[in-house]
mmCIF file of C-alpha atoms in Angstrom:
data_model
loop_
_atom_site.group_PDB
_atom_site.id
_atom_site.type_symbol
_atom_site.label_atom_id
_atom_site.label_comp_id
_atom_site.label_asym_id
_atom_site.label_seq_id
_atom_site.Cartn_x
_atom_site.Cartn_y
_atom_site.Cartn_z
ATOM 1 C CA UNK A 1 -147.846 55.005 41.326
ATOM 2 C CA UNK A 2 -147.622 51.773 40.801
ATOM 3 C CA UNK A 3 -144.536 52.374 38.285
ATOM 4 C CA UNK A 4 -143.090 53.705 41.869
ATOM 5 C CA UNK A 5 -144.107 50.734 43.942
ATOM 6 C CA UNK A 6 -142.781 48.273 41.389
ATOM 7 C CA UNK A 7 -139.409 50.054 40.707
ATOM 8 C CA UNK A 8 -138.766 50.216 44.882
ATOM 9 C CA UNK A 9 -139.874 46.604 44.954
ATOM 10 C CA UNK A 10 -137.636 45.608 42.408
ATOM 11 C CA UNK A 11 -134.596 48.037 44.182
ATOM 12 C CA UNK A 12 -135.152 46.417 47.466
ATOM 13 C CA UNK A 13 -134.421 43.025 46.135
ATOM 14 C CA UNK A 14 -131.637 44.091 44.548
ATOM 15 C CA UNK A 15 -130.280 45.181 47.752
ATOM 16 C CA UNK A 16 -129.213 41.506 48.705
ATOM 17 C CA UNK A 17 -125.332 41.276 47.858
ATOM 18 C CA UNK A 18 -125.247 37.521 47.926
ATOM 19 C CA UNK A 19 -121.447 37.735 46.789
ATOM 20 C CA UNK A 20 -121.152 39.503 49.514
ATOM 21 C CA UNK A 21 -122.930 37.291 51.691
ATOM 22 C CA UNK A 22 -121.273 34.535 51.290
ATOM 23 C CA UNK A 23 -118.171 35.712 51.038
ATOM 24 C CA UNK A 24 -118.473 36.860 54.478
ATOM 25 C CA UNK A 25 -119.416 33.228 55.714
ATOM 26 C CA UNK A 26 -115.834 31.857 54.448
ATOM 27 C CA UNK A 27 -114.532 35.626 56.469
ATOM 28 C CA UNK A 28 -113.633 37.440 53.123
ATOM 29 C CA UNK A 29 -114.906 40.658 51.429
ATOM 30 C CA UNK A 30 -115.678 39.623 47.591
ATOM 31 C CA UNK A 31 -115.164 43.632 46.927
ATOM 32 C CA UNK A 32 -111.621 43.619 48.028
ATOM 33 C CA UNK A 33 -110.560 40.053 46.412
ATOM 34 C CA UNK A 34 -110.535 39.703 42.293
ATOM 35 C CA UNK A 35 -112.073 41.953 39.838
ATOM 36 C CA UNK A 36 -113.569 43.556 43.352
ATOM 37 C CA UNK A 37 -117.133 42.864 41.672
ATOM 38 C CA UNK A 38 -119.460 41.259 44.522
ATOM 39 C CA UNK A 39 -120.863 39.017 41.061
ATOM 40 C CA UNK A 40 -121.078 35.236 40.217
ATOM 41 C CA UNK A 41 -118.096 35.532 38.195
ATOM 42 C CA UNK A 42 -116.135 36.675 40.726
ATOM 43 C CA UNK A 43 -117.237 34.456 43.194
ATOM 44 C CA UNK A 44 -116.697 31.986 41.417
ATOM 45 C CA UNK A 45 -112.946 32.811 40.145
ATOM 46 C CA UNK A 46 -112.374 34.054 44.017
ATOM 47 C CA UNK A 47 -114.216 31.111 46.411
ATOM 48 C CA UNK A 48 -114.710 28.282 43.985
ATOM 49 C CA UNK A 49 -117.238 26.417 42.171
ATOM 50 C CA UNK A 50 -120.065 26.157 44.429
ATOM 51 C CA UNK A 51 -119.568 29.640 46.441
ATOM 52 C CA UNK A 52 -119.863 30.847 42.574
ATOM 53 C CA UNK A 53 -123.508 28.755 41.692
ATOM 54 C CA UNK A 54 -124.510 29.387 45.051
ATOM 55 C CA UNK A 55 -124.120 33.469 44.599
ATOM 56 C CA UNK A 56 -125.750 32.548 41.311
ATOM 57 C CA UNK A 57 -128.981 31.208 42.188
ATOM 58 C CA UNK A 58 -129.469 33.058 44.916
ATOM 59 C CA UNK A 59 -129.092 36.613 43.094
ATOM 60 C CA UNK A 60 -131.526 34.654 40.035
ATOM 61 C CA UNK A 61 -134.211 34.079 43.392
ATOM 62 C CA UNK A 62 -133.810 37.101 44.428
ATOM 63 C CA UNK A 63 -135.159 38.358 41.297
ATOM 64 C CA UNK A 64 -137.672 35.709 40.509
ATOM 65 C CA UNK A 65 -139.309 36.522 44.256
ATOM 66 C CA UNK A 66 -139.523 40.616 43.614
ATOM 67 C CA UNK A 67 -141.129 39.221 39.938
ATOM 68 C CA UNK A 68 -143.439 36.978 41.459
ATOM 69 C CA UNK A 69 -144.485 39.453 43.898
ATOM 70 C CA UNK A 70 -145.548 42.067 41.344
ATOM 71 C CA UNK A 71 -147.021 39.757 39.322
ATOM 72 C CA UNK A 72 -149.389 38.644 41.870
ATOM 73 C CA UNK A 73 -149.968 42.337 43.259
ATOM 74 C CA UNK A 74 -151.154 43.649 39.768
ATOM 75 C CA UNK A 75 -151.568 40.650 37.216
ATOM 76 C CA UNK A 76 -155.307 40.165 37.592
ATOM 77 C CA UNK A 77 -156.012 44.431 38.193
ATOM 78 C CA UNK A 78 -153.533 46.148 35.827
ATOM 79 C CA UNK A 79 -153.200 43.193 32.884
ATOM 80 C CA UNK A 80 -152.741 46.159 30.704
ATOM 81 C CA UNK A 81 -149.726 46.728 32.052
ATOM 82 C CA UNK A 82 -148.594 44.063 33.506
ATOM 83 C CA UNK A 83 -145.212 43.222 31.463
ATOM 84 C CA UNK A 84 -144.493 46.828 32.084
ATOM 85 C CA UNK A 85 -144.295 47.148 35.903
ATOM 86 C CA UNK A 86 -142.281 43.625 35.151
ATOM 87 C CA UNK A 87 -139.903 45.457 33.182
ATOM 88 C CA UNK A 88 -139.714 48.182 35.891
ATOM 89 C CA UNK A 89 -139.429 45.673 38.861
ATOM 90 C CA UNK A 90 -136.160 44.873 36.725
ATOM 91 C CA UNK A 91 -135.067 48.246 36.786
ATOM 92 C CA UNK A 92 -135.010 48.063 40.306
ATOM 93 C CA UNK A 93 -133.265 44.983 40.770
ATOM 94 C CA UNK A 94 -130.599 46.031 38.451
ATOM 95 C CA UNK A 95 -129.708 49.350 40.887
ATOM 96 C CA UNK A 96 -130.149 47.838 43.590
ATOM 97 C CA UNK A 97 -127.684 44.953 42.915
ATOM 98 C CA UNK A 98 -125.190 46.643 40.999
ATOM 99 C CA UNK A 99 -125.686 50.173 43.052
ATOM 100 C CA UNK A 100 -126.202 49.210 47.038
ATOM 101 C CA UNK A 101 -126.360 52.268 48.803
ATOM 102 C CA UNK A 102 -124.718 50.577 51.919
ATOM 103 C CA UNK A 103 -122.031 49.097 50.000
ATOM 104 C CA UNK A 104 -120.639 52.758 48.720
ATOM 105 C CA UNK A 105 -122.680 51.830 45.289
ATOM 106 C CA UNK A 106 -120.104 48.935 44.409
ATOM 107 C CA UNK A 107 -122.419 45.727 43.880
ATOM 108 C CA UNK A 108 -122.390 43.299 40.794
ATOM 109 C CA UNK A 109 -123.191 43.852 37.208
ATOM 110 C CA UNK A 110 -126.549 42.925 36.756
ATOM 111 C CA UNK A 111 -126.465 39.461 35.181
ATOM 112 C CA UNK A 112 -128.136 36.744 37.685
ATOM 113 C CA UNK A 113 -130.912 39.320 38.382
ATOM 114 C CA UNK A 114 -131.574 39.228 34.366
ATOM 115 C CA UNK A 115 -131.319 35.068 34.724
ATOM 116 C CA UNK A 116 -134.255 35.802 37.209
ATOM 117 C CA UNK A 117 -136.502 38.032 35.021
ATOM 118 C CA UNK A 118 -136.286 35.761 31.399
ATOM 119 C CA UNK A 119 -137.902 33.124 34.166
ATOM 120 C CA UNK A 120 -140.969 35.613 35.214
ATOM 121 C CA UNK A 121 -141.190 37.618 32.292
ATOM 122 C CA UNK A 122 -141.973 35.345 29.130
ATOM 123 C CA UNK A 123 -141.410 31.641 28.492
ATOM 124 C CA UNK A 124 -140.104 32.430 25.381
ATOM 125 C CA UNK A 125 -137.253 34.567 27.166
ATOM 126 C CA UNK A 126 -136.181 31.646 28.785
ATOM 127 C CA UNK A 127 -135.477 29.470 25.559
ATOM 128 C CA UNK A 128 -133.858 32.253 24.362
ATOM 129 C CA UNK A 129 -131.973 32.691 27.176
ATOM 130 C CA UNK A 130 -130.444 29.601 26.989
ATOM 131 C CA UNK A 131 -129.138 29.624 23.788
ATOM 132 C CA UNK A 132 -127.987 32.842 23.444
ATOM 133 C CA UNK A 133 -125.962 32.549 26.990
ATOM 134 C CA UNK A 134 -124.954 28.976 27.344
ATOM 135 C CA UNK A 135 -123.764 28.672 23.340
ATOM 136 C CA UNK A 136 -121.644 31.292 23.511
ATOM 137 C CA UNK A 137 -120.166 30.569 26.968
ATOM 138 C CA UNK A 138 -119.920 26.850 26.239
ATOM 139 C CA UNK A 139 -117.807 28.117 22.766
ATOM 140 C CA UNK A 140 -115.905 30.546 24.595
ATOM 141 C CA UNK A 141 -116.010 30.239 27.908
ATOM 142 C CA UNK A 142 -116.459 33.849 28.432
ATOM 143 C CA UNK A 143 -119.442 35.084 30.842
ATOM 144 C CA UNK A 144 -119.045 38.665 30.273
ATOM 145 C CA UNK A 145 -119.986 37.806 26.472
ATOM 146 C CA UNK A 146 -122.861 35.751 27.164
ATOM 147 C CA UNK A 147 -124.254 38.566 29.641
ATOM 148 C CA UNK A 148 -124.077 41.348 27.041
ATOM 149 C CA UNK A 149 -125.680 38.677 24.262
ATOM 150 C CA UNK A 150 -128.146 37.876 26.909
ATOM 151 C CA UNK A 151 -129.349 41.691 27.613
ATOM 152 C CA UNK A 152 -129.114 42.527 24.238
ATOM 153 C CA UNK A 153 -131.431 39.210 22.873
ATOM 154 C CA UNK A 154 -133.935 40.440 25.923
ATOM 155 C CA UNK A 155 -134.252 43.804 24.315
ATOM 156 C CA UNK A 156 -134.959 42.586 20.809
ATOM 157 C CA UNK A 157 -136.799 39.673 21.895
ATOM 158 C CA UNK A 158 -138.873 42.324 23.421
ATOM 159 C CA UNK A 159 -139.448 44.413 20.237
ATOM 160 C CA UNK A 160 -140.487 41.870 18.784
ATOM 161 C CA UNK A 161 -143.311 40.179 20.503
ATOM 162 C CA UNK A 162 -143.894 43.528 21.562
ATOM 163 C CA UNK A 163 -145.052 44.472 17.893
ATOM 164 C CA UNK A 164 -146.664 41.077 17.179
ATOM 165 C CA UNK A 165 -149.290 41.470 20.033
ATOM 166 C CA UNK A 166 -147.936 38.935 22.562
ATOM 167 C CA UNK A 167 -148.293 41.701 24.995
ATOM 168 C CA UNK A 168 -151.417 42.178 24.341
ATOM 169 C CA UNK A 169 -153.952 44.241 25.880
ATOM 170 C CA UNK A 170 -150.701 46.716 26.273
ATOM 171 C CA UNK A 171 -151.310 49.862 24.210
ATOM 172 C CA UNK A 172 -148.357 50.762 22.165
ATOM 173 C CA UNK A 173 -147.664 53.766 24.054
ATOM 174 C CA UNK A 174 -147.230 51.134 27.258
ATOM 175 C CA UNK A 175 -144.637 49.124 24.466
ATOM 176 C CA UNK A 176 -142.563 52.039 23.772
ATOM 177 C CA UNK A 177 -142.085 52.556 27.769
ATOM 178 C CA UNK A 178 -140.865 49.174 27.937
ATOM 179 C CA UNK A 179 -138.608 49.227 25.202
ATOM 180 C CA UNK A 180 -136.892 52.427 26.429
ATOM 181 C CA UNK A 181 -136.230 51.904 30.053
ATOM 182 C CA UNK A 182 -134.886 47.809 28.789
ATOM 183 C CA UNK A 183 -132.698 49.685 26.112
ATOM 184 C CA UNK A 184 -131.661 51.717 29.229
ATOM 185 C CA UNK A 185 -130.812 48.902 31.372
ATOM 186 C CA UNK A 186 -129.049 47.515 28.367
ATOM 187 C CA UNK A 187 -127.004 50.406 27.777
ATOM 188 C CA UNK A 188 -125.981 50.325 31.584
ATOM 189 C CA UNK A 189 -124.889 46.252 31.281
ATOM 190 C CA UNK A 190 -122.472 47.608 28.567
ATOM 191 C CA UNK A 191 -121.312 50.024 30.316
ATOM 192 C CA UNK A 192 -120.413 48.011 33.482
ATOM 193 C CA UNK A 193 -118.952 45.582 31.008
ATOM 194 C CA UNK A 194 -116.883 48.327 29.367
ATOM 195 C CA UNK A 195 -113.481 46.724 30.841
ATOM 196 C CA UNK A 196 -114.548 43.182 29.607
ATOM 197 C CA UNK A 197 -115.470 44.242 26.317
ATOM 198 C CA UNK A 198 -111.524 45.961 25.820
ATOM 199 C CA UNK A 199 -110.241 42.957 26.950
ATOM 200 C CA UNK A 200 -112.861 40.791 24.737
ATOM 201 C CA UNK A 201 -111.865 42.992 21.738
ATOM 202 C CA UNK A 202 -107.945 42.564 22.553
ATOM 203 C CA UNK A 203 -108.120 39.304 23.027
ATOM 204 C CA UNK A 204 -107.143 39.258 26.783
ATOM 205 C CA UNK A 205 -110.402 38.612 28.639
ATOM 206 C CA UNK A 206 -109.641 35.624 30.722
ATOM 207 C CA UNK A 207 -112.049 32.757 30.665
ATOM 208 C CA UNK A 208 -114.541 31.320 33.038
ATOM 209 C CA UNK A 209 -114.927 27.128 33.401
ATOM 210 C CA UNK A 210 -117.700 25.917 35.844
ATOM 211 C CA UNK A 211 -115.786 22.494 36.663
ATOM 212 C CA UNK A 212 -112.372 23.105 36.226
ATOM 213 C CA UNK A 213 -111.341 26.112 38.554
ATOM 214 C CA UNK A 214 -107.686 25.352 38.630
ATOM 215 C CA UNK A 215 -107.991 26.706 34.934
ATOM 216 C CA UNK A 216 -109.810 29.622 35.727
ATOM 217 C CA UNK A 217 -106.505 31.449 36.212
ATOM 218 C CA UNK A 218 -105.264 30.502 32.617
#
């Protein structure tokens, strides 16, 4: 049950487009301008700088707030499996941003809601976070391959400490349940990204810079 509670938790978070959202406040539909995506990215590339951070952090609260909220319903009663019902709170953000049901299922793909769950999940997701997004990005200056670095370093990161007892009291029945349903979500970021990774591999995906949006179009 409380698998259930956390994943609907985690879906109706998820439901706030904040692309949308704003776009509407400067009279535009984000789904209808750009790539169409109601993401940062697009934001970004379609209203500017600032319309972009602000989708940003407010799709990364979003998150963080359905995170917080489980944590405090079932930290101190189900420590066991605690990081789990995390892990399934992010399932539920990840449909419900990137699959509204009152948008005709076209949301975003998924990649401030993971911002917000490396900040409730683990401290050490968040250093890794950093690195493996922002180095690339900064190198680059392409978001869609920092995203799929970023959901693929959560996955092993996961593995990892899973195995090494940082989850600890989890059983490693409770470690296998998290590793499938986060290879699942990873699985889904490629496949939303499956445009961006043609272009990536032919060399035509066009580049994202924070500060300089009259290059954006370059």
């Amino acid at each position: 049950m409380e698998r259930l509670i956390c994943l609907i938790i985690g879906y109706a978070f998820g439901l706030i487009q904040s692309a949308y959202l704003v776009g509407k406040t400067k009279g535009i539909d984000i789904r209808e301008k750009g790539s169409g995506n109601a993401g940062t990215t697009n934001a970004m590339r379609v209203m500017g700088t600032k319309a972009g951070l602000a989708v940003f952090f407010m799709d990364t609260a979003k998150a963080l707030a359905a995170l917080i909220l489980v944590t405090l319903l079932y930290a101190k009663t189900h420590p066991e499996i605690i990081y789990l019902l995390k892990v399934y709170t992010l399932a539920g953000l990840v449909l419900g941003h990137d699959y509204p049901f009152y948008m005709h299922f076209r949301g975003g793909k998924g990649v401030a809601v993971i911002a917000g769950f490396v900040l409730a999940f683990h401290w050490t997701f968040l250093v890794t976070a950093v690195i493996v997004f922002f180095v690339p990005f900064l190198l680059t200056h392409y978001v869609s391959l920092g995203s799929l670095l970023l959901y693929t370093s959560c996955l092993v990161l996961m593995v990892i400490e899973g195995q090494l007892g940082v989850y600890a009291p989890a059983s490693q029945a409770v470690l296998m349940e998290m590793y499938l349903i986060m290879g699942a979500l990873v699985v889904m970021a490629y496949t939303k990204h499956r445009a961006n990774i043609s272009r990536l591999l032919h060399g035509t995906e066009r580049r994202t810079y924070l500060f300089h949006s009259d290059r954006n179009s370059k």
